[in-house]
Tab-separated table of C-alpha atoms and ligand atoms in Angstrom:
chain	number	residue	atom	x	y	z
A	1	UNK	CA	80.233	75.544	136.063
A	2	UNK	CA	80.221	72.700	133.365
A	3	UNK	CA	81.661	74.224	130.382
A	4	UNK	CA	82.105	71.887	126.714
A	5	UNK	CA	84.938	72.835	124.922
A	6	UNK	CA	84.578	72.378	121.360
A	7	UNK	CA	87.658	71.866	118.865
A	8	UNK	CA	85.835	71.293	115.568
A	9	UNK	CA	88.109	70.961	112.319
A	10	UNK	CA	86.310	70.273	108.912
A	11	UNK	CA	86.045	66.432	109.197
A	12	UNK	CA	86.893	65.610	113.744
A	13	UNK	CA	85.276	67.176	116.408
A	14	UNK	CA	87.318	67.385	119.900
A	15	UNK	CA	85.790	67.594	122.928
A	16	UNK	CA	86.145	67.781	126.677
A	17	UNK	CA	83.772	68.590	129.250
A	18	UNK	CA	85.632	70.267	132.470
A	19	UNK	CA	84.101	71.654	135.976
A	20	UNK	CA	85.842	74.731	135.824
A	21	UNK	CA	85.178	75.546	139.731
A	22	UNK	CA	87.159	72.215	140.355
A	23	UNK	CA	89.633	72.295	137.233
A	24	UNK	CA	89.042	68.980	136.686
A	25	UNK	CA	88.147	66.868	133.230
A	26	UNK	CA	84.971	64.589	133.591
A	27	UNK	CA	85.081	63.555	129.754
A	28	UNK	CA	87.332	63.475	126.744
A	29	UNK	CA	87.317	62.482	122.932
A	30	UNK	CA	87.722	62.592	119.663
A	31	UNK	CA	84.982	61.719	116.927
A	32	UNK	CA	86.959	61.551	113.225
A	33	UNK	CA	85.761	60.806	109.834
A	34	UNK	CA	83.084	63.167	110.092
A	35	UNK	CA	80.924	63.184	106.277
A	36	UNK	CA	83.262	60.478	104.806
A	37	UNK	CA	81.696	57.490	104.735
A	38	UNK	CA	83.560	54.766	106.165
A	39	UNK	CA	86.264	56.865	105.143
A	40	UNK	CA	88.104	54.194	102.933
A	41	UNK	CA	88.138	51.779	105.326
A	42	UNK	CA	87.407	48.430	104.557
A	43	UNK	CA	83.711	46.613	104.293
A	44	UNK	CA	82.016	46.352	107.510
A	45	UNK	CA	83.970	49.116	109.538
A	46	UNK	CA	81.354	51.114	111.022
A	47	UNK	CA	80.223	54.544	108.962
A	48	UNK	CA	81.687	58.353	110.560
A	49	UNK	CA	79.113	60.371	111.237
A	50	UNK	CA	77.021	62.416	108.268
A	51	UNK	CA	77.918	65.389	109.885
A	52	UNK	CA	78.935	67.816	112.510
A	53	UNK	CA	75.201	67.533	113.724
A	54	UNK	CA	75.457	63.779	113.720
A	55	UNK	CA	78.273	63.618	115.765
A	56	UNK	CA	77.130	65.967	117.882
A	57	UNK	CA	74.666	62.988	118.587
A	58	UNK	CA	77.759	61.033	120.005
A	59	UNK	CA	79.143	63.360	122.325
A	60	UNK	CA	76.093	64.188	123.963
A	61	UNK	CA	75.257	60.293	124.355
A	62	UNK	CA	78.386	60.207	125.472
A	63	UNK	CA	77.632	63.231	128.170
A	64	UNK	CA	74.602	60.920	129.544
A	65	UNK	CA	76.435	58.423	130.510
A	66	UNK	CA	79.444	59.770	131.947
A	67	UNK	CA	77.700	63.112	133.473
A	68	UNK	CA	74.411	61.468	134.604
A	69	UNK	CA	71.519	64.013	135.658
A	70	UNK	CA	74.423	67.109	135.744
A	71	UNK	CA	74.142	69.348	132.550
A	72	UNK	CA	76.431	70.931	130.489
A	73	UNK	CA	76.229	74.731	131.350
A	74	UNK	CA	78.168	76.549	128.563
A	75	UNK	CA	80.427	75.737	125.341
A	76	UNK	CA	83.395	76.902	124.470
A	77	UNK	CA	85.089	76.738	120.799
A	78	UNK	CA	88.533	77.029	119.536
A	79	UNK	CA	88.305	79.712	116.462
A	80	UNK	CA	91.226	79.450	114.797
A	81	UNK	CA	90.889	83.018	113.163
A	82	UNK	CA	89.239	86.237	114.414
A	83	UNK	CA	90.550	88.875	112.224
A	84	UNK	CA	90.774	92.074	113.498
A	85	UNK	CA	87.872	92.410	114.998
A	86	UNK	CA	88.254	89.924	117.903
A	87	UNK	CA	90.613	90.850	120.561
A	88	UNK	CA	89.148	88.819	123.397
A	89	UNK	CA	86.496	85.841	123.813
A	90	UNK	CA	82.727	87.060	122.925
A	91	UNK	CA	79.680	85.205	123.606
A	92	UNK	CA	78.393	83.723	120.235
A	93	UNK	CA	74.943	85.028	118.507
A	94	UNK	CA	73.700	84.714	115.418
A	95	UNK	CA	75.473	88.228	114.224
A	96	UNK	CA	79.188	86.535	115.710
A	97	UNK	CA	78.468	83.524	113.679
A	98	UNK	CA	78.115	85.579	110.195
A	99	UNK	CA	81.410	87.520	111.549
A	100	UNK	CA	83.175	84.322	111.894
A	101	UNK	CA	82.200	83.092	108.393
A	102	UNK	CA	83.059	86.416	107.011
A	103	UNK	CA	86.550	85.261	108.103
A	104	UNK	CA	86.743	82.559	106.132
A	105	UNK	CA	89.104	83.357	102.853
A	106	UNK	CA	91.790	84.165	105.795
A	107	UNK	CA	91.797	80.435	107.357
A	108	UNK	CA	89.953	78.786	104.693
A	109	UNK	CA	90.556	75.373	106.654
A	110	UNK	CA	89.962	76.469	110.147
A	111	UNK	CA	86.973	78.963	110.278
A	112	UNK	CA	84.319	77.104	108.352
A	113	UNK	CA	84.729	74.014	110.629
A	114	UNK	CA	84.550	76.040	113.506
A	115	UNK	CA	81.431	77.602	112.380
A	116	UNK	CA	79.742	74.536	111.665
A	117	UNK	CA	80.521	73.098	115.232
A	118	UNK	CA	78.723	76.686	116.637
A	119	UNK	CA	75.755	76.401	114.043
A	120	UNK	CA	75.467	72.505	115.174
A	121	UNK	CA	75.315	73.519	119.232
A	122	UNK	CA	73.059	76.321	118.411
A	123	UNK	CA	70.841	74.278	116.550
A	124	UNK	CA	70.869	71.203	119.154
A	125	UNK	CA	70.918	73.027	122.465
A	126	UNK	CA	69.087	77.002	121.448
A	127	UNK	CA	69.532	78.364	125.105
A	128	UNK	CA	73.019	76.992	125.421
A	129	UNK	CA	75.248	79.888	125.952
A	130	UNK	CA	78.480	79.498	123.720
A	131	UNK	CA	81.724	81.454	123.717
A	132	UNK	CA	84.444	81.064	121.058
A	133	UNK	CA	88.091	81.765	121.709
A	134	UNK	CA	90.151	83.278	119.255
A	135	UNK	CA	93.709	81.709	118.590
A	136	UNK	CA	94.735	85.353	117.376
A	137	UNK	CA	93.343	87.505	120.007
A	138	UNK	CA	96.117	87.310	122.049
A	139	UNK	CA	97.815	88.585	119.760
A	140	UNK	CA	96.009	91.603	118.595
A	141	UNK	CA	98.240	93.878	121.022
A	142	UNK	CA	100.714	93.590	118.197
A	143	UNK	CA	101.619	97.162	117.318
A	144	UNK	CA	101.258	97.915	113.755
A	145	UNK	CA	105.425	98.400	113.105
A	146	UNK	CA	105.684	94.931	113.577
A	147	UNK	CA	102.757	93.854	112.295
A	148	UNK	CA	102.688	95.636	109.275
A	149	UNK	CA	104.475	93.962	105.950
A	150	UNK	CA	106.082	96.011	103.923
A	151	UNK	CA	104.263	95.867	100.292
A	152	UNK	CA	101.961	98.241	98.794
A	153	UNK	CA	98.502	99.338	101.081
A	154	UNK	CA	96.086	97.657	98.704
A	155	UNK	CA	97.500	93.971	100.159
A	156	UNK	CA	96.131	94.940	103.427
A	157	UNK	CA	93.137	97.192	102.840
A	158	UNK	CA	92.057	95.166	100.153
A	159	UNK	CA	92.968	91.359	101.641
A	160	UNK	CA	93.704	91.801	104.910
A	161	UNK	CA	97.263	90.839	104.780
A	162	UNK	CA	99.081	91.464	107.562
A	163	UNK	CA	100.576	90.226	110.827
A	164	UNK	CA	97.936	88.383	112.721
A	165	UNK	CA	100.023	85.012	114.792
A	166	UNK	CA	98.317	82.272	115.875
A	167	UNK	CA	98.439	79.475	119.157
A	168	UNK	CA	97.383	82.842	120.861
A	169	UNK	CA	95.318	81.004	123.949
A	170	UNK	CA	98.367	78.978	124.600
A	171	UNK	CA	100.805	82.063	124.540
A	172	UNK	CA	98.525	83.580	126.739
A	173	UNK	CA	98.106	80.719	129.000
A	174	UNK	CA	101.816	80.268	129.538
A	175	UNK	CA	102.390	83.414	130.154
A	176	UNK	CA	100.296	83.940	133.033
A	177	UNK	CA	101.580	80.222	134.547
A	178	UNK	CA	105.414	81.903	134.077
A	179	UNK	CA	104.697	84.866	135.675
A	180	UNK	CA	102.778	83.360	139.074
A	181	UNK	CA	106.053	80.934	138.963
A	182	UNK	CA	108.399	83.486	139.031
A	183	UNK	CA	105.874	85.498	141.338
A	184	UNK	CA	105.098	88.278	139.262
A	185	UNK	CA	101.995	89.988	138.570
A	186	UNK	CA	100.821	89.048	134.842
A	187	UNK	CA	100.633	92.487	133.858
A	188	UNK	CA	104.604	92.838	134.755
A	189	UNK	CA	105.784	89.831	132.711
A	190	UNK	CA	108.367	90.548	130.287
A	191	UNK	CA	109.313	87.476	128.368
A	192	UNK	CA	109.831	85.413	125.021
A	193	UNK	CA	107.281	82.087	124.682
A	194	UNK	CA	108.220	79.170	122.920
A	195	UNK	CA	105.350	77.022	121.716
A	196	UNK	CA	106.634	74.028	119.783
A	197	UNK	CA	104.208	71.445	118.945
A	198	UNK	CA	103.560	70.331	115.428
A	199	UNK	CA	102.759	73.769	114.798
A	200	UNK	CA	105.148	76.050	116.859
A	201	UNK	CA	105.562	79.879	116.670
A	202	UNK	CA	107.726	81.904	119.090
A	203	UNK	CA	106.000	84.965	120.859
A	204	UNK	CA	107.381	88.480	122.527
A	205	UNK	CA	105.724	88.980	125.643
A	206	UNK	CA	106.114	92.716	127.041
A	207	UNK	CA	103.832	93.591	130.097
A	208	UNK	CA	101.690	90.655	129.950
A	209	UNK	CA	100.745	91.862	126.275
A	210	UNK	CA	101.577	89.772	123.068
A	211	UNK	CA	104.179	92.428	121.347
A	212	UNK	CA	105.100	90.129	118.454
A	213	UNK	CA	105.292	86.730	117.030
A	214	UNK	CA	106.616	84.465	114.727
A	215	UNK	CA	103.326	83.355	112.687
A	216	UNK	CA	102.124	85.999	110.289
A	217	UNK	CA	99.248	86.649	107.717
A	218	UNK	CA	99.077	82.578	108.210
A	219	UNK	CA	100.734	79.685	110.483
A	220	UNK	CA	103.321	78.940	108.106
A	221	UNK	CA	105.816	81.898	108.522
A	222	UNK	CA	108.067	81.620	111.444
A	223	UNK	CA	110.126	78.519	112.958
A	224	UNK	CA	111.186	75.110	111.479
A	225	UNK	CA	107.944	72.981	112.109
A	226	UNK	CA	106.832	69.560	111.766
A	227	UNK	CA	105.772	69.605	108.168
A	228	UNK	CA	106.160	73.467	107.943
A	229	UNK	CA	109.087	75.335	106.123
A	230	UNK	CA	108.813	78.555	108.406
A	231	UNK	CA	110.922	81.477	106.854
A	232	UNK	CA	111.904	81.452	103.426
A	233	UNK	CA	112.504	83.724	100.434
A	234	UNK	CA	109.302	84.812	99.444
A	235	UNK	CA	111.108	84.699	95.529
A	236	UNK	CA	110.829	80.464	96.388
A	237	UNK	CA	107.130	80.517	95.598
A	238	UNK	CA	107.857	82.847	92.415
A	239	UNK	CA	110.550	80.429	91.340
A	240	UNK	CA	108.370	77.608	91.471
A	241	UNK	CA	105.402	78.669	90.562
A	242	UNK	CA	107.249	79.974	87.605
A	243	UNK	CA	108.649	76.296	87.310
A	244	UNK	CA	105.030	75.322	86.704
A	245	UNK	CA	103.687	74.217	90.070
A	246	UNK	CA	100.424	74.986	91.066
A	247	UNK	CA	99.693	76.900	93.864
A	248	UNK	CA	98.092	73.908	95.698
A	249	UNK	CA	101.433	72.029	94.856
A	250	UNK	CA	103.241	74.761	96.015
A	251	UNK	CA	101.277	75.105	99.312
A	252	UNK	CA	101.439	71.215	99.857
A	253	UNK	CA	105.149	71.375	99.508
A	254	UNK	CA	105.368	74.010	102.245
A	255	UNK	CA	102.527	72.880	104.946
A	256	UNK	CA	102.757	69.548	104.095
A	257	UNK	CA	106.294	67.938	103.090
A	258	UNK	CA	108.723	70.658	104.313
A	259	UNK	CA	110.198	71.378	107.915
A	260	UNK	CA	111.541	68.588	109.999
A	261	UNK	CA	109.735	65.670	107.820
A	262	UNK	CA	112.035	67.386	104.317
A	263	UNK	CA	114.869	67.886	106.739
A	264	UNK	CA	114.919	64.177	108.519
A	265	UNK	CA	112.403	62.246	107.132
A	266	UNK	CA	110.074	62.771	110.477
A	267	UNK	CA	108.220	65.028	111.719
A	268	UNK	CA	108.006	63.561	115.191
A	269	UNK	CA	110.928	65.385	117.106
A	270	UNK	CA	111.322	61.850	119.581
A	271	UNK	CA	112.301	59.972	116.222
A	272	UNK	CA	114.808	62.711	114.843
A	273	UNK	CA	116.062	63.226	118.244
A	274	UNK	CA	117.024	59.189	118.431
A	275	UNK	CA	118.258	59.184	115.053
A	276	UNK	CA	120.715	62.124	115.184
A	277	UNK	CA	121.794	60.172	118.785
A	278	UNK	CA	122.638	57.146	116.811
A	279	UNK	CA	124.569	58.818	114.807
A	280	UNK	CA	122.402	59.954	111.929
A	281	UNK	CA	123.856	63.242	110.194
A	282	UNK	CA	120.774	64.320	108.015
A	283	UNK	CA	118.902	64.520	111.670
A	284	UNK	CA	121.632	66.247	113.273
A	285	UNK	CA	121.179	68.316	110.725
A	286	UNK	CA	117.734	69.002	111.168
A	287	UNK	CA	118.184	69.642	114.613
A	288	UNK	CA	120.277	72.015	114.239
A	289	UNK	CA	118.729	73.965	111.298
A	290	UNK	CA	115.567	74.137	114.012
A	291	UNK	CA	117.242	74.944	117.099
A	292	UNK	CA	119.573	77.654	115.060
A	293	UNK	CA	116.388	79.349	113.487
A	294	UNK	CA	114.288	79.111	116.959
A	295	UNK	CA	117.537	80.685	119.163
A	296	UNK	CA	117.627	83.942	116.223
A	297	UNK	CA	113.885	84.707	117.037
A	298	UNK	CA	114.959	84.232	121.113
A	299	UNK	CA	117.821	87.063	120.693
A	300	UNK	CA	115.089	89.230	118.279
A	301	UNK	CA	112.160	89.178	120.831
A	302	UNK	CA	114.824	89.692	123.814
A	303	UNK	CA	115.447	93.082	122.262
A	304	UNK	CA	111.819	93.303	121.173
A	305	UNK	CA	110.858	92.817	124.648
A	306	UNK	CA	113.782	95.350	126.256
A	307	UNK	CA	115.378	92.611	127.732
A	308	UNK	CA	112.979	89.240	129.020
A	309	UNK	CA	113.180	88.541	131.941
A	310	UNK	CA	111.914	84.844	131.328
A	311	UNK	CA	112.490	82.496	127.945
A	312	UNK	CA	109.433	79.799	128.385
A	313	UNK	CA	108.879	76.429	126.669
A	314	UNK	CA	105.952	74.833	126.395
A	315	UNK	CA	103.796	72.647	124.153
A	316	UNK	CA	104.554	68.465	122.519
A	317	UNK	CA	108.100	69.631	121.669
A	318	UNK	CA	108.838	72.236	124.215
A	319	UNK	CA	107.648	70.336	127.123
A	320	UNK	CA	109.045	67.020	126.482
A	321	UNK	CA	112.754	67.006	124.641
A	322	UNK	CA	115.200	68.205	127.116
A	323	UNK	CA	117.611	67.575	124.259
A	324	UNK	CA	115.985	69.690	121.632
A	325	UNK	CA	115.620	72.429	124.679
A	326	UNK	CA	119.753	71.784	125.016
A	327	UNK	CA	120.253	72.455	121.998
A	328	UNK	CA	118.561	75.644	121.463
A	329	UNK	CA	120.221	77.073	125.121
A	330	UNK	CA	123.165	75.899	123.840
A	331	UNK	CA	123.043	78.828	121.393
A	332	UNK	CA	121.962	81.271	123.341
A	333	UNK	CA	124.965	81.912	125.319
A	334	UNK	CA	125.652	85.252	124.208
A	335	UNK	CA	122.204	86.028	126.528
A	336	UNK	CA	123.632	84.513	130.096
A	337	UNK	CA	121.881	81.684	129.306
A	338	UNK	CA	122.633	78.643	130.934
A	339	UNK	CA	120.125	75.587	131.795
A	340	UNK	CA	121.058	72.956	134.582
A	341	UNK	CA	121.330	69.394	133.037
A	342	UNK	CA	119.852	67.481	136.111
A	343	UNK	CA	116.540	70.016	136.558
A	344	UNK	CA	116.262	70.328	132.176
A	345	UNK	CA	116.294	65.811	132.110
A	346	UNK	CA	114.085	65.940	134.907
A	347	UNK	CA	110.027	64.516	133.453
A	348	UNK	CA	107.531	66.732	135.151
A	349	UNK	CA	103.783	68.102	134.141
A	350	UNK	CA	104.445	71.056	136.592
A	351	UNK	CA	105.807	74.522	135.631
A	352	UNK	CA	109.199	74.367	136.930
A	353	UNK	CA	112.845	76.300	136.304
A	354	UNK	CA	115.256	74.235	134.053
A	355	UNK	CA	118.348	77.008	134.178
A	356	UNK	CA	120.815	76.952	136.320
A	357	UNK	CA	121.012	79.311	139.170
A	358	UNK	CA	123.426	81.574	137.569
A	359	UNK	CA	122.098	82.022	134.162
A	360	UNK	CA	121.171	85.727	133.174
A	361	UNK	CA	117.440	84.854	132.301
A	362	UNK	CA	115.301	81.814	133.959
A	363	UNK	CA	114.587	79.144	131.371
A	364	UNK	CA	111.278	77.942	132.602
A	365	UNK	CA	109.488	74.812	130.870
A	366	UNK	CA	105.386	75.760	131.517
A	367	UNK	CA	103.091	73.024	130.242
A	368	UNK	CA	100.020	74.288	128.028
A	369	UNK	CA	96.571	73.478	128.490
A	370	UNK	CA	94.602	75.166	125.822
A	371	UNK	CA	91.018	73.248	126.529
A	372	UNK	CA	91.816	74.678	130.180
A	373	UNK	CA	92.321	78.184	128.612
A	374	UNK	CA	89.125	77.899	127.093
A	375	UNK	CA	86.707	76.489	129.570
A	376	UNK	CA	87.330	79.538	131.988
A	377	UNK	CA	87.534	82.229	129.740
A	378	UNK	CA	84.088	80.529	128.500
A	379	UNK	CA	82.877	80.638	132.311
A	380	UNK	CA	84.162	84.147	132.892
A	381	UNK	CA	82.599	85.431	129.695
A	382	UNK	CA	79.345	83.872	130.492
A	383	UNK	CA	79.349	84.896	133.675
A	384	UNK	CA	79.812	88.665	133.021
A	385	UNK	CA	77.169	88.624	130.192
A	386	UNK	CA	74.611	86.749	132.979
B	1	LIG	P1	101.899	68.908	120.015
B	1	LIG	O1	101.548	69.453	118.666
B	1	LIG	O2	101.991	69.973	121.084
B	1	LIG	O3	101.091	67.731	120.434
B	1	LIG	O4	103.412	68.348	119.880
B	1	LIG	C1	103.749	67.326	118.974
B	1	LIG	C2	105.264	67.212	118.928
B	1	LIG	O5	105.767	66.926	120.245
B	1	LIG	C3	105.779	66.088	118.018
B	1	LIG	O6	106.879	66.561	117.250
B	1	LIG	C4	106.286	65.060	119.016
B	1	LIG	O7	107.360	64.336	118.476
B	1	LIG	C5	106.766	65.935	120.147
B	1	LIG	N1	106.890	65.183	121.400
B	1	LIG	C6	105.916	64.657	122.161
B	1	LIG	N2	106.457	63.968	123.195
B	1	LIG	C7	107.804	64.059	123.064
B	1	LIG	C8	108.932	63.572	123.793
B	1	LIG	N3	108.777	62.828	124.904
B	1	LIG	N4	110.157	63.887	123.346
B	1	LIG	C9	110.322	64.613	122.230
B	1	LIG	N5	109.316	65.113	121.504
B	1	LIG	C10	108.077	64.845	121.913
């Protein structure tokens, strides 16, 4: 089956087209500037597309020529935000849509780009079947004591705020790739998952089942991130606001210009990691402020979890730095942990074990593939509804 999976944020539209059957990629892009003009670029660069429909256009010119006379036979979106309705992938109709949008006020960047990329496929291809993919179903298995705040009712009866964590599809993914690695069944898997991209959020895996994570009510609670404060006193945003900064100023500061960029002056962890090696102390610094906060969530979830029997990295981050991963082992003694320094430098794109054969718990490093995740949870949902 040839599934399209769709990524489509307010002004880009991601795509990749995969044969599921024989987990391969036939095509790949990204179309950007989507409704701005030549975007600010300079006379005579060529125009973005009007819209989502419009660049729609693109990809499926695109399709022609790289798929020939073979067809698309299903699309598959990323949905950033499915409340707490969706637990699993659905197959889209009109009635899913309006859900979707109903979601809006809770990812008021996400979900209204991801329904215009569903409204556009519906509108171009009406037979297509489409599935979306929730990055918070995975985590719906949360139980309410931890995902429950503790404020008054109206908060969450009235707004809906509570616990919901994010990068669920990749959680998910990884966790399944750990558990055939260390050659357990996926329902047995007891583990802590470590997804550090840009974005990163930490999640308790307990029988296969998302128990907890480290994103809440929205992706900024949690770890140190790229541009993202994580945890903070809530009494900050009182402060400031207080101060006289708007609450656009105050959620630029936090999403925007906080995390590893306000701690180093980067947000790219290859730069900070070269500067603190040269000898740099405010990226030192940084490191260590991340790797401090990410090892406190590893010792939470390994009592969350009754004791994991895994800790996985994956994702930009969490893949790549065998020196952040150091550092964060490094603190995690008090576990057993110990990683082995030839198998942790070691480049590979295959799930592998980085610990040493002694440590109490594997350290595995599990590479994520999200557009993967999607494409056959697309087939398999389209499958059972044909
Ligand atoms: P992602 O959001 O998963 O694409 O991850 C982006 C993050 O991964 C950025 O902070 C990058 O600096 C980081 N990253 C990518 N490659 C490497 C690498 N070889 N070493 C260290 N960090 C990396």
């Amino acid at each position: 089956m040839l599934v399209l999976v769709i990524n489509s944020g307010s002004s880009s539209l991601k795509y990749q087209v995969r044969d599921v059957d024989a987990g391969t990629v036939l095509a790949e892009g990204l179309i950007e500037r989507i409704g701005m003009g030549n975007g600010g670029l300079g006379d005579g660069e060529p125009m973005g597309p009007r819209d989502h429909a419009e660049a729609l256009e693109q990809v499926d010119a695109e399709l022609h020529r790289v798929l020939g006379d073979r067809a698309v036979d299903a699309v598959g979106h990323r949905v950033v935000h499915g409340g707490e309705r969706f637990a699993e992938p659905v197959l889209v109709d009109n009635e899913i849509i309006r859900a979707i949008e109903r979601l809006n006020p809770l990812a008021p960047l996400h979900n209204p780009a991801n329904v215009l990329g569903l409204r556009a496929i519906a509108e171009k291809w009406p037979d297509m079947p489409q599935a979306a993919v929730f990055d918070t179903a995975f985590h719906r298995s949360i139980p309410e004591h931890a995902w429950r705040y503790a404020v008054p009712d109206w908060l969450y009866t009235r707004h809906g705020i509570r616990r919901y964590g994010f990068h669920g599809t990749s959680h998910e993914y990884v966790a399944h790739r750990a558990a055939a690695l260390l050659d357990v069944a996926p329902e047995a898997f007891d583990g802590v998952v470590l997804h550090l991209g840009n974005g990163a959020s930490a999640t308790a895996v307990a029988g296969g089942r998302s128990i907890d994570t480290s994103m809440g009510f929205t992706p900024l609670e949690g770890l140190v991130m790229g541009t993202r404060s994580g945890d903070l006193d809530p009494s900050i945003l009182v402060f400031l606001a207080r101060q006289g900064h708007s609450p656009d100023e105050i959620d630029t500061l936090l999403n925007r210009e906080s995390g590893l960029l306000a701690l180093a002056g980067s947000n790219d962890m290859r730069s900070v990691v070269e500067a603190a090696a040269s000898g740099d102390r405010r990226a030192a610094l940084a490191l260590d402020v991340t790797a401090y906060r990410l090892a406190k969530y590893v010792g939470a979830y390994h009592v969350a979890v009754g004791g994991a029997k895994a800790i996985v990295f994956t994702a930009g981050i969490g893949e790549n730095s065998h020196q952040f991963r150091a550092l964060v082992a490094a603190r995690l003694g008090a576990l057993g942990i110990e990683l082995d320094a030839g198998l942790n430098a070691e480049r590979s794109k295959e799930p592998r074990v980085v610990s040493a054969r002694g440590s109490a718990i594997p350290v595995l490093v599990v590479p994520t593939d999200e557009e993967r995740a999607i494409a056959e949870a697309t087939a398999a949902v389209v499958r059972n509804a044909g």
